[in-house]
Coordinates of C-alpha atoms in Angstrom, one line a residue:
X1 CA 79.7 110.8 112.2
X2 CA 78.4 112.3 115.1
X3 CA 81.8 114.2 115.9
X4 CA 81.6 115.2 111.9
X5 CA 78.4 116.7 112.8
X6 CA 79.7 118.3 115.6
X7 CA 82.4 119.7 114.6
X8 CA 80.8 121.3 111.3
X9 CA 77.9 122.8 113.7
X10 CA 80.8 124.4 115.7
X11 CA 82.8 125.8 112.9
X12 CA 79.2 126.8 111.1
X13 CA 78.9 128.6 114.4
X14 CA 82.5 130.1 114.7
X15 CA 82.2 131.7 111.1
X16 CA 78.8 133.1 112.2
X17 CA 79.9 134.8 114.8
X18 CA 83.1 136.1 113.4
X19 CA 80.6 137.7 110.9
X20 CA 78.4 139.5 113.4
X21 CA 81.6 141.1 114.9
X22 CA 82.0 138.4 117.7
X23 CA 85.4 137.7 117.3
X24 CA 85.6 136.4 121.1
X25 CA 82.7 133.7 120.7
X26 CA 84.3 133.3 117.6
X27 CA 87.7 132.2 119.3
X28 CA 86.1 130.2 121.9
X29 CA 84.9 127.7 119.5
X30 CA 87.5 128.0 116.9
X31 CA 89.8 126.8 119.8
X32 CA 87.2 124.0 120.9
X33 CA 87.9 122.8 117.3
X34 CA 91.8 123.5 117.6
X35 CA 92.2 121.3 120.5
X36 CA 90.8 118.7 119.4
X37 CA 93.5 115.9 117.6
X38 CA 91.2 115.6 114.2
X39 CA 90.7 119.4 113.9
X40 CA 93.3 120.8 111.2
X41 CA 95.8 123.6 111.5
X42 CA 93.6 126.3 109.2
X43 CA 90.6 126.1 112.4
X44 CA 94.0 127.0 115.1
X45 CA 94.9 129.4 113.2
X46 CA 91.4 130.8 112.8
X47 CA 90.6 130.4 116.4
X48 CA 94.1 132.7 117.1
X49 CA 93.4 135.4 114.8
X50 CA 89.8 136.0 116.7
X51 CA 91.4 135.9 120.0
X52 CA 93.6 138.7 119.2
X53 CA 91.0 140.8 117.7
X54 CA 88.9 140.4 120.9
X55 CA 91.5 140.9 123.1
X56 CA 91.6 137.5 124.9
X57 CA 95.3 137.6 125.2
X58 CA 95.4 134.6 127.7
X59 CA 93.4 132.2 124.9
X60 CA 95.7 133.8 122.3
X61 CA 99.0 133.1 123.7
X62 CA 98.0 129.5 124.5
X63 CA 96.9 128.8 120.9
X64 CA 100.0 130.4 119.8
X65 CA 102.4 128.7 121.9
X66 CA 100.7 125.3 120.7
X67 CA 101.7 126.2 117.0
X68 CA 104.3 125.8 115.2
X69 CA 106.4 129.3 114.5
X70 CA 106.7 129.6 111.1
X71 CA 102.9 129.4 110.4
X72 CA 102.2 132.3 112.7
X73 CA 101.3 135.5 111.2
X74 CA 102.5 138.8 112.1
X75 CA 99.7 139.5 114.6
X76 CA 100.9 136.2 116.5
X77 CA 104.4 137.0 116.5
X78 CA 104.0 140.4 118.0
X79 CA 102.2 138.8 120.9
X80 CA 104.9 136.5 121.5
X81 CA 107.2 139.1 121.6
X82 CA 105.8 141.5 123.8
X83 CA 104.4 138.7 126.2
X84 CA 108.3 138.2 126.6
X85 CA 109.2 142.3 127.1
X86 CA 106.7 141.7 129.5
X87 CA 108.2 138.9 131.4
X88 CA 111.5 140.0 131.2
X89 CA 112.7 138.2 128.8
X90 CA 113.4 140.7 126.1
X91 CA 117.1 140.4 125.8
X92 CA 116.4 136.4 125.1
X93 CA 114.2 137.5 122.9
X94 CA 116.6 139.9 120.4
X95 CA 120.0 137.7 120.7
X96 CA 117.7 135.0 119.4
X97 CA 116.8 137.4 116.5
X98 CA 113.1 138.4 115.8
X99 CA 111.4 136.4 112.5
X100 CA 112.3 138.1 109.4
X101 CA 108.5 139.6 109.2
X102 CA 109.4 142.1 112.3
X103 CA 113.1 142.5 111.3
X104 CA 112.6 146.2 111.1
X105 CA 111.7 146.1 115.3
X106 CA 114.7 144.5 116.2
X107 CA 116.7 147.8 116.9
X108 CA 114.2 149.5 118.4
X109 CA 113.7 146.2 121.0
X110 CA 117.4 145.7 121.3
X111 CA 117.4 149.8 122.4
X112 CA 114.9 149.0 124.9
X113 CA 116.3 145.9 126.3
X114 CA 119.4 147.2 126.4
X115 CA 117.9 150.6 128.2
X116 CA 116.3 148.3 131.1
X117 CA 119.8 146.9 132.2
X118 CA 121.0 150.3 132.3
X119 CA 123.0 150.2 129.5
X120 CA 121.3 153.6 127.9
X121 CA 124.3 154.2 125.9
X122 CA 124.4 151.5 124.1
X123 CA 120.6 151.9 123.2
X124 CA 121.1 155.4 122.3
X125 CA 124.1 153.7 120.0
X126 CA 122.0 151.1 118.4
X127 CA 119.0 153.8 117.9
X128 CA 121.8 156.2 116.3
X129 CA 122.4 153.3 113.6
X130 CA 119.0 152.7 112.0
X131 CA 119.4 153.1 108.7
X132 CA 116.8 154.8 106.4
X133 CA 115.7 151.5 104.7
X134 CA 113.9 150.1 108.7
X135 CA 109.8 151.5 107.8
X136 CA 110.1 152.9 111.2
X137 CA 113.3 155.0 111.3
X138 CA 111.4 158.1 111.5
X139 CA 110.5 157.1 115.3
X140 CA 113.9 157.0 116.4
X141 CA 114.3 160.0 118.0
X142 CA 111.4 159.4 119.6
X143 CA 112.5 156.7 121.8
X144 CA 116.3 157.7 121.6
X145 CA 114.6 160.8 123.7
X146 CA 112.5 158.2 125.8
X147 CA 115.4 156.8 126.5
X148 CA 117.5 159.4 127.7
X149 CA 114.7 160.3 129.7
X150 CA 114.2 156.9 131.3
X151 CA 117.9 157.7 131.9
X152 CA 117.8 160.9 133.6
X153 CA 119.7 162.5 131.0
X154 CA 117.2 165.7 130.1
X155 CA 119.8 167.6 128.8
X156 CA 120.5 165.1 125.9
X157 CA 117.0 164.7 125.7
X158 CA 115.7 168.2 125.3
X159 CA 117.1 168.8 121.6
X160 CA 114.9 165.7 120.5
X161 CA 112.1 166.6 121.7
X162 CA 110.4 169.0 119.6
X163 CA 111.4 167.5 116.3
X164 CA 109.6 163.9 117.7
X165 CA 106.6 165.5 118.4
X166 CA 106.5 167.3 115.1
X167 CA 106.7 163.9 113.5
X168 CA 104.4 162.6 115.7
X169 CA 101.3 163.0 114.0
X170 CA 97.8 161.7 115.9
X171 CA 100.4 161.5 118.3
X172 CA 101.7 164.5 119.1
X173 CA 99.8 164.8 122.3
X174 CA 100.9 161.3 123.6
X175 CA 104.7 162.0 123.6
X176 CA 103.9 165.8 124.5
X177 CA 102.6 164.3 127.9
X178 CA 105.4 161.8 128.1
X179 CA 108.1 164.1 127.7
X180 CA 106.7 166.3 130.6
X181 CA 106.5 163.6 132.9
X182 CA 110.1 162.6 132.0
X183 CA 111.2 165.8 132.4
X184 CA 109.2 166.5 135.5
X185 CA 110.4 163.2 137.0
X186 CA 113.8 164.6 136.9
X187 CA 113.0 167.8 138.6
X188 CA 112.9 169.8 135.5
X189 CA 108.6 170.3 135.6
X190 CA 108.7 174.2 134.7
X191 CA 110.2 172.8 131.2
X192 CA 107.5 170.0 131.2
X193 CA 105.0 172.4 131.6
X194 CA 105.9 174.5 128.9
X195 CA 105.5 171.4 126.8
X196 CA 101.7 171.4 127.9
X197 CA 100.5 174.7 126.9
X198 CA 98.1 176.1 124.8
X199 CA 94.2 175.7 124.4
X200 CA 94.1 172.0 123.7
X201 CA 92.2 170.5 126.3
X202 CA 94.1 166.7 126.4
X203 CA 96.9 169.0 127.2
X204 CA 95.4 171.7 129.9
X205 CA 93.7 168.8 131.8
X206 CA 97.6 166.8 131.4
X207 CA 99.1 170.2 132.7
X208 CA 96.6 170.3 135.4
X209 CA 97.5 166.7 136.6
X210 CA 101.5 167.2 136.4
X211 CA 101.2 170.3 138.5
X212 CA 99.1 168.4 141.3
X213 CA 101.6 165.3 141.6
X214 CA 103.7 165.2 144.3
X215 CA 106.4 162.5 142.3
X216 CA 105.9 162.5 138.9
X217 CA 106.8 159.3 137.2
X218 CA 108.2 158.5 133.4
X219 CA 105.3 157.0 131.6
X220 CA 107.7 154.9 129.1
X221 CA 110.2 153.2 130.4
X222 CA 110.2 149.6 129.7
X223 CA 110.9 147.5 126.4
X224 CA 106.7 146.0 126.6
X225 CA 105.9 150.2 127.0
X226 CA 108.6 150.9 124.1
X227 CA 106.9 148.4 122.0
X228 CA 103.4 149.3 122.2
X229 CA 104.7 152.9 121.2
X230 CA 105.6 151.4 118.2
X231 CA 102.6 149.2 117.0
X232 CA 100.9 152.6 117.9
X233 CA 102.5 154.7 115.8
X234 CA 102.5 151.9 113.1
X235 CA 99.1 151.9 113.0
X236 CA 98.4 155.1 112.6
X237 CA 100.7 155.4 109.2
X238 CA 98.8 152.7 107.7
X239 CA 96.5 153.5 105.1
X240 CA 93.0 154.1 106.5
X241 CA 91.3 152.5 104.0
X242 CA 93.0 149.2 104.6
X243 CA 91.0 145.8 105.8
X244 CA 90.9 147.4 109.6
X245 CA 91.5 143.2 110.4
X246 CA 95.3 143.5 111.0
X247 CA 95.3 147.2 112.5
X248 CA 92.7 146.1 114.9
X249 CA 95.3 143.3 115.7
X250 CA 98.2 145.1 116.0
X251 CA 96.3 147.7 118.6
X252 CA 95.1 144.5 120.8
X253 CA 98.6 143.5 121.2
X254 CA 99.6 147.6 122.0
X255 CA 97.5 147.5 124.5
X256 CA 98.5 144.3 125.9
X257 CA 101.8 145.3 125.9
X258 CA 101.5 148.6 128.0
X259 CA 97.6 148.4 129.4
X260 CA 98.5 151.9 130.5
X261 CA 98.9 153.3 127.2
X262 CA 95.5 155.2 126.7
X263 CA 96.3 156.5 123.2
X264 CA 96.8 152.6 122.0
X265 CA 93.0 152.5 124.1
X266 CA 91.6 155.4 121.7
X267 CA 93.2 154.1 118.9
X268 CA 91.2 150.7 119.4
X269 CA 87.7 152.4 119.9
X270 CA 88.4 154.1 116.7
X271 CA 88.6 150.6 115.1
X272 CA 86.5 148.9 116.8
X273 CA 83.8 151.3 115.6
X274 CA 85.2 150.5 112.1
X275 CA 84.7 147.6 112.5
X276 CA 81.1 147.2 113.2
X277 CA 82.0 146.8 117.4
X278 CA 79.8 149.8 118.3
X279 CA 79.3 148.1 122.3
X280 CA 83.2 146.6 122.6
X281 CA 83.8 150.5 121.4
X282 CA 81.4 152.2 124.2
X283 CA 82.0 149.9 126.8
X284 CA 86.1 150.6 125.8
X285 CA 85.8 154.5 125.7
X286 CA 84.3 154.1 128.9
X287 CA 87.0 152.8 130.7
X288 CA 89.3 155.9 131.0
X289 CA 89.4 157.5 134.5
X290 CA 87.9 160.8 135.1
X291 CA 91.0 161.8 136.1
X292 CA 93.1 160.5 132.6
X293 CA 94.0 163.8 130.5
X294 CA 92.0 161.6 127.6
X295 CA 88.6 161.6 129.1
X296 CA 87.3 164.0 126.4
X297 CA 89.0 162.2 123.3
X298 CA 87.4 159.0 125.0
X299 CA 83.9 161.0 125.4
X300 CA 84.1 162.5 122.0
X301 CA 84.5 158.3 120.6
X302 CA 82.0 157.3 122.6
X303 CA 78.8 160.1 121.2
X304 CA 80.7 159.5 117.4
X305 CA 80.4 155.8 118.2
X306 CA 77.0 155.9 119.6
X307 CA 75.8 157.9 116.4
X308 CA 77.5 155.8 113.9
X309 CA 75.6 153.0 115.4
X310 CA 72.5 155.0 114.7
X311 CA 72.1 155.4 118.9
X312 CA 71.3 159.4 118.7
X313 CA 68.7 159.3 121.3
X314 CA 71.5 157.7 123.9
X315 CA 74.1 159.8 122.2
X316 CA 72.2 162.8 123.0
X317 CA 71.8 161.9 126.5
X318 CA 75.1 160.8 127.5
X319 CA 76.3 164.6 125.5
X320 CA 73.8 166.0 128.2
X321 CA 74.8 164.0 131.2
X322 CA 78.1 165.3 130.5
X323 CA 77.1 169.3 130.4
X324 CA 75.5 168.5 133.8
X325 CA 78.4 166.5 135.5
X326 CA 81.0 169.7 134.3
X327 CA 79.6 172.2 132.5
X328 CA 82.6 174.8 132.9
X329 CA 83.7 172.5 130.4
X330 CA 83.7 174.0 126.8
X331 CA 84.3 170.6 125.0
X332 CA 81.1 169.5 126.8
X333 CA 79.3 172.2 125.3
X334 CA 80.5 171.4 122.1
X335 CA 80.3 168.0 122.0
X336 CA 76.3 169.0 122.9
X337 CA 76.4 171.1 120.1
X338 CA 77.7 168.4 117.9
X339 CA 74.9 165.9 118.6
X340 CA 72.2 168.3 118.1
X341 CA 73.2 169.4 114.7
X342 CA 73.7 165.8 113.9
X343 CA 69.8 165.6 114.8
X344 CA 68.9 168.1 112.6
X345 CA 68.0 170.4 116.0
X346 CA 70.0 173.3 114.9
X347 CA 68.7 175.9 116.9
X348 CA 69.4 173.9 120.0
X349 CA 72.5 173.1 118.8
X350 CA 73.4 177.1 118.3
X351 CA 72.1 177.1 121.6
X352 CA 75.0 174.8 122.9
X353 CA 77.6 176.7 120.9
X354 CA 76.7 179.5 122.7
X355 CA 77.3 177.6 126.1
X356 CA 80.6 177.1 125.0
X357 CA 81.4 180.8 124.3
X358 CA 79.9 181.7 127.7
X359 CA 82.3 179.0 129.4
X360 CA 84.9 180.2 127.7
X361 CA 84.7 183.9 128.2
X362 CA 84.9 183.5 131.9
X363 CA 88.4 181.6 131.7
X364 CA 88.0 178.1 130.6
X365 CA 90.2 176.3 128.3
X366 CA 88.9 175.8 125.1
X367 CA 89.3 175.7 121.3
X368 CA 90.5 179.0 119.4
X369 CA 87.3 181.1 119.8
X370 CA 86.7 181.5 115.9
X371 CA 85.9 178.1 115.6
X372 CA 82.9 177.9 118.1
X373 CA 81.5 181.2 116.6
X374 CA 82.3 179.2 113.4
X375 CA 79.7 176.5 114.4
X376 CA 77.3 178.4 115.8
X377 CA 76.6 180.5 113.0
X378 CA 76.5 177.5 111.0
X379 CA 73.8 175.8 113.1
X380 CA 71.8 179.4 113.4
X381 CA 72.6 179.5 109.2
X382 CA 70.7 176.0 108.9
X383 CA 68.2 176.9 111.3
X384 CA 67.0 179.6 109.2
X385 CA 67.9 182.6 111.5
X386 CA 70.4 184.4 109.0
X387 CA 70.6 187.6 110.7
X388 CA 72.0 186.0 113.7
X389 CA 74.2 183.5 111.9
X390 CA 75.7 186.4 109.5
X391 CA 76.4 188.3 112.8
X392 CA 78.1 184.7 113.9
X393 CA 79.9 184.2 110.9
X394 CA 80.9 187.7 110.9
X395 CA 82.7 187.5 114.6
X396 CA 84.4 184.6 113.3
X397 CA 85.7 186.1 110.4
X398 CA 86.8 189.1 112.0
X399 CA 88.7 186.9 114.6
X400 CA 89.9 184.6 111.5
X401 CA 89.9 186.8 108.8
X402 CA 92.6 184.5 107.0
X403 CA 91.4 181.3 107.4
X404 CA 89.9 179.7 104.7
X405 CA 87.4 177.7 105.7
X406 CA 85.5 180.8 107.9
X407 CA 86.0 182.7 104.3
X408 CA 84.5 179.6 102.4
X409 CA 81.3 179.6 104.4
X410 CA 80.2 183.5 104.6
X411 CA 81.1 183.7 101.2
X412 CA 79.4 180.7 100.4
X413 CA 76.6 181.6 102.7
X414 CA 76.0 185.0 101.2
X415 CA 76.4 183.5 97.6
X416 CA 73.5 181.3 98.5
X417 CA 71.1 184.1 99.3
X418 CA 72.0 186.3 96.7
X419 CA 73.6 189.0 98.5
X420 CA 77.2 190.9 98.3
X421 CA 77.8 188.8 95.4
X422 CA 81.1 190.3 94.7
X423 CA 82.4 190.1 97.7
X424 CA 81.2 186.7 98.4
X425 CA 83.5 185.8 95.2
X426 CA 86.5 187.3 96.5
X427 CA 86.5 185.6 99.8
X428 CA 85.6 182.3 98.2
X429 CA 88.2 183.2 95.8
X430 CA 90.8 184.0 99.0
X431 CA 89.7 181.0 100.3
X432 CA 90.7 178.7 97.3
X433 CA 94.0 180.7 97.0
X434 CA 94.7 179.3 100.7
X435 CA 93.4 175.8 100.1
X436 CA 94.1 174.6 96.8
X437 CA 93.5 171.3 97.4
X438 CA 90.1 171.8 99.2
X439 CA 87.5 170.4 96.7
X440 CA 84.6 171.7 98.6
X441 CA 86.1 175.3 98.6
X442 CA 86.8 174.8 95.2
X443 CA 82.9 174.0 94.2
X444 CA 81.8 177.4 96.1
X445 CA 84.7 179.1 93.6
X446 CA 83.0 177.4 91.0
X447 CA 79.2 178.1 92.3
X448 CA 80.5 181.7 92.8
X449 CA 81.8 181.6 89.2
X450 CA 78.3 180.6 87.9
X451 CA 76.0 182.8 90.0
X452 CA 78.1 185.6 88.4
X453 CA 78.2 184.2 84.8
X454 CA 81.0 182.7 84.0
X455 CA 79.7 180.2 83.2
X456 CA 82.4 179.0 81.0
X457 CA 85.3 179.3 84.1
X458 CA 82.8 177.8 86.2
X459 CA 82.5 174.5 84.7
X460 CA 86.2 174.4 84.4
X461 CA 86.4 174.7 88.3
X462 CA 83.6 172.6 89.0
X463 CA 85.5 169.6 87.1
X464 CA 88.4 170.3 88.7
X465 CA 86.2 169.8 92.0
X466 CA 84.6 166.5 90.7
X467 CA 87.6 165.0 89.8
X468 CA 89.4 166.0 93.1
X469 CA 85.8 164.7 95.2
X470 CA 83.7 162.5 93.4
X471 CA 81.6 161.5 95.6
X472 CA 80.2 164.9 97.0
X473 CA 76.9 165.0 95.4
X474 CA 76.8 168.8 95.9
X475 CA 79.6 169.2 93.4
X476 CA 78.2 167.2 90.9
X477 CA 75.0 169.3 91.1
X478 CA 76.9 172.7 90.6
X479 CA 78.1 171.0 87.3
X480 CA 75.0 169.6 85.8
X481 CA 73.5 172.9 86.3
X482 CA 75.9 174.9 85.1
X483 CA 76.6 172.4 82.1
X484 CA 72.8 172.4 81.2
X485 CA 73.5 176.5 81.3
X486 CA 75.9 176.1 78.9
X487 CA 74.0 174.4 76.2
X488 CA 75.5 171.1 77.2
X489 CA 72.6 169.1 78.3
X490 CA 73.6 165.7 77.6
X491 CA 76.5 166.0 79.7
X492 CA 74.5 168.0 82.4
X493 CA 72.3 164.8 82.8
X494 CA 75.4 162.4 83.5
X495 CA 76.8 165.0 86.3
X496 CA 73.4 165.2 88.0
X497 CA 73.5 160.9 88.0
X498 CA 76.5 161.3 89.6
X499 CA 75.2 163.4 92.1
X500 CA 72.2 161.4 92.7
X501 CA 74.6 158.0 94.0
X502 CA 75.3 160.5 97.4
X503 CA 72.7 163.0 97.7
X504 CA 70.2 162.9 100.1
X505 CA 66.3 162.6 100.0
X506 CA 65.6 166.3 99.3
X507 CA 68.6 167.2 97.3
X508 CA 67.5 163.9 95.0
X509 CA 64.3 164.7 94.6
X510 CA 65.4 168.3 93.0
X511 CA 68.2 166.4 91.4
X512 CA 66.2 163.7 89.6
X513 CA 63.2 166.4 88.4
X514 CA 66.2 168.2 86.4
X515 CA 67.0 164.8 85.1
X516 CA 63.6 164.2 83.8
X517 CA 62.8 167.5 82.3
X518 CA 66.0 169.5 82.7
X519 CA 66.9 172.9 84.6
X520 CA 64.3 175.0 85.6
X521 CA 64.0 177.7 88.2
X522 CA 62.2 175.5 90.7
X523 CA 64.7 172.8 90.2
X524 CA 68.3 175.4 90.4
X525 CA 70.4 174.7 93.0
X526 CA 70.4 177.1 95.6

């Protein structure tokens, strides 16, 4: 009885912490319940799963070893197999044949094996025969490029290169930077550098490390590296609204199977926040070197972890520790910027914008100019100093004067106050020709529509907005109001409910007067 007792406190305590987002206490006494002889299989397997999301690969590969293979699940099997690409033992590993759940890996692994005995040629072979049915055929020219890179074969390379990245998707700046260290390795660095330009800063601060090395070194050269490639892009084509369980999983074991990879390391911040992790995700972001062309993707995850996390005064200081520590730095600026108007401190957030354009004006890499004006005017806009933010918005659109979402908020902006009316409708209008699928840019058509009276084209558009966004309070305001214009007043009440499950404390206030005694001037949207 007393082991009963035990044993029921512990797994009462397991389940608890797995709940808070503990998954590494969780493990520990999962597996103090796994190891013992009257614990069942279900508490092992438990006690696994937690170790992988916490990263404690050493617990997790002894808990998997002491289980039999068919009951592990996918997460489990992918640590076994990149434990072996890690120990050399990756060619064992494919001529036994991988478990039918990570069939589709087997060519990519065979590539890779076959790569690291310096048999390129047949990897390139086996890469060459994926067919279209494999869920990952789309990344093999990817690694048929890594390959031949790995391989010293740049000229083969080259063709692939362009056509991977395009593919790449959240990755497009990892491979960028691997290909130019392949390419550099090989002597060939003016070509890698040319693979680094432009105003993205991951990519100027990369270019600025490649030209100061001396011997630049492949970054992806091994089976364990060509795996965690994979599990990275894997993640990132699963569906975001997925349980983030098995992502998180699948990220642990990237990371264990090339530590070095820091896009698998931003990846798992990303879910970690997610997931409720707010300190594993800090204490994570913080872990890049100063020098790592990452350091601002990592910063960025850190100030949008510490806000989702509610943290704003610590987000707010770390975003001005960083202006201080390099303030040449546009992205500091913004990132500044981005924390103030999260506060609701607009003014001092236009401030911060305008750090940014000074930093940028005198040379420093940065975003496309149109976009900082962008955000400044907005933050100048909701600070209530609309000559300066039309002048803001103005700049931008001038620099932009085809991009829909500068046209969306002038004309929006302008709608709003009452002013160029016209006008404001034909950029809005411009705007929604560009972005079709834009709900929000669709509502300011539809706003636009109303303020001039059409009211009957407006609801149309403003339906076609709720029914693309449905949760966007804001459009479900336009609607009831212009509904309620329209006579329809029964209908108008059920579009402003809608509005109320999002809206915020002053927009439901207004909202839930028109409910009670209908549209009035006082109660109009703006």
């Amino acid at each position: 009885m007393d082991f009963l007792r035990s044993s029921a406190s512990t797994f009462v305590a397991a389940r608890a912490a797995a709940s808070a987002g503990d998954p590494r206490r969780a493990a520990i006494l999962y597996a103090s319940l796994a190891s013992d002889p009257e614990a069942n299989r279900f508490v092992g397997e438990r006690a696994l799963g937690q170790a992988i999301l916490a990263g404690d690969m050493p617990l997790a590969l002894r808990l998997a070893r002491a289980q039999p293979g068919e009951t592990l699940g996918v997460d489990a099997r992918m640590l076994l197999a990149a434990d072996a690409l890690r120990s050399g033992k990756g060619a064992a590993l494919v001529e036994r044949g991988l478990p039918t759940e990570l069939r589709f890996l087997e060519p990519f692994l065979k590539a890779w094996t076959l790569a690291e005995r310096g048999r390129w040629r047949d990897g390139v072979a086996v890469l060459d025969a994926i067919g279209r049915d494999n869920m990952l055929a789309g990344l093999a020219p990817e690694h048929k490029a890594l390959i031949l890179l790995a391989a010293g074969r740049t000229s083969e390379a080259k063709p692939l290169l362009e056509p991977a990245i395009a593919a790449a998707r959240g990755r497009s700046n990892r491979l960028r930077i691997a290909f130019a260290a392949g390419l550099a390795a090989k002597g060939e660095r003016d070509a890698g550098m040319a693979l680094l330009g432009g105003r993205d800063v991951t990519l100027h601060n990369a270019a600025a490390s490649l030209a100061a090395e001396r011997r630049p070194r492949p970054l992806i050269t091994t089976a364990a590296q060509g795996l965690s490639e994979l599990l990275t892009a894997l993640v990132l084509n699963l569906d975001e609204d997925e349980e983030p369980a098995l992502p998180l999983a699948l990220t642990q074991v990237a990371r264990f199977a090339d530590p070095a990879n820091e896009q698998a390391v931003l990846l798992l911040g990303v879910l970690l926040e997610r997931s409720g992790r707010f300190d594993d995700a800090i204490m994570l972001q913080r872990t890049l070197a100063e020098r790592s062309p990452f350091i601002d993707e990592a910063r960025d995850g850190e100030i949008r972890t510490l806000l989702a996390a509610g943290r704003k005064d610590e987000a707010l200081a770390r975003a001005k520790a960083f202006v201080a520590e390099d303030g040449q730095q546009p992205s500091d600026w913004l990132r500044l910027g981005d924390v103030l108007d999260a506060m609701k401190r607009h003014e001092e957030a236009a401030v911060a914008y305008g750090g940014a354009v000074q930093v940028m004006a005198a040379g420093a890499a940065g975003p496309e100019p149109w976009t900082v004006h962008l955000l400044r005017g907005a933050a100048l806009e909701q600070a209530g100093k609309w000559p300066q933010a039309e002048s803001a918005l103005e700049l931008a659109y001038r620099m932009a004067p085809e991009n829909p979402t500068v046209l969306n908020y002038l004309g929006y902006a302008r709608l709003e106050r009452g002013e160029k009316l016209a006008e404001a409708e034909a950029m809005i209008a411009e705007a929604s020709r560009r972005a079709p699928n834009d709900a929000s840019i669709t509502d300011s058509l539809g706003w636009a529509q109303f303020k001039r009276g059409k009211v009957t084209e407006a609801i149309a558009t403003l339906q076609r907005a709720a029914a693309a966004e449905p949760g966007l309070s804001e459009i479900h305001e336009h609607l009831g109001d212009a509904l309620y214009t329209a006579g329809r007043k029964y209908e108008a009440r059920f579009a402003w409910a809608a509005a109320l499950v999002s809206a915020e404390d002053d927009v439901s206030a207004r909202v839930s007067a028109k409910i009670g005694a209908g549209l009035t001037p006082a109660t109009a949207a703006p």
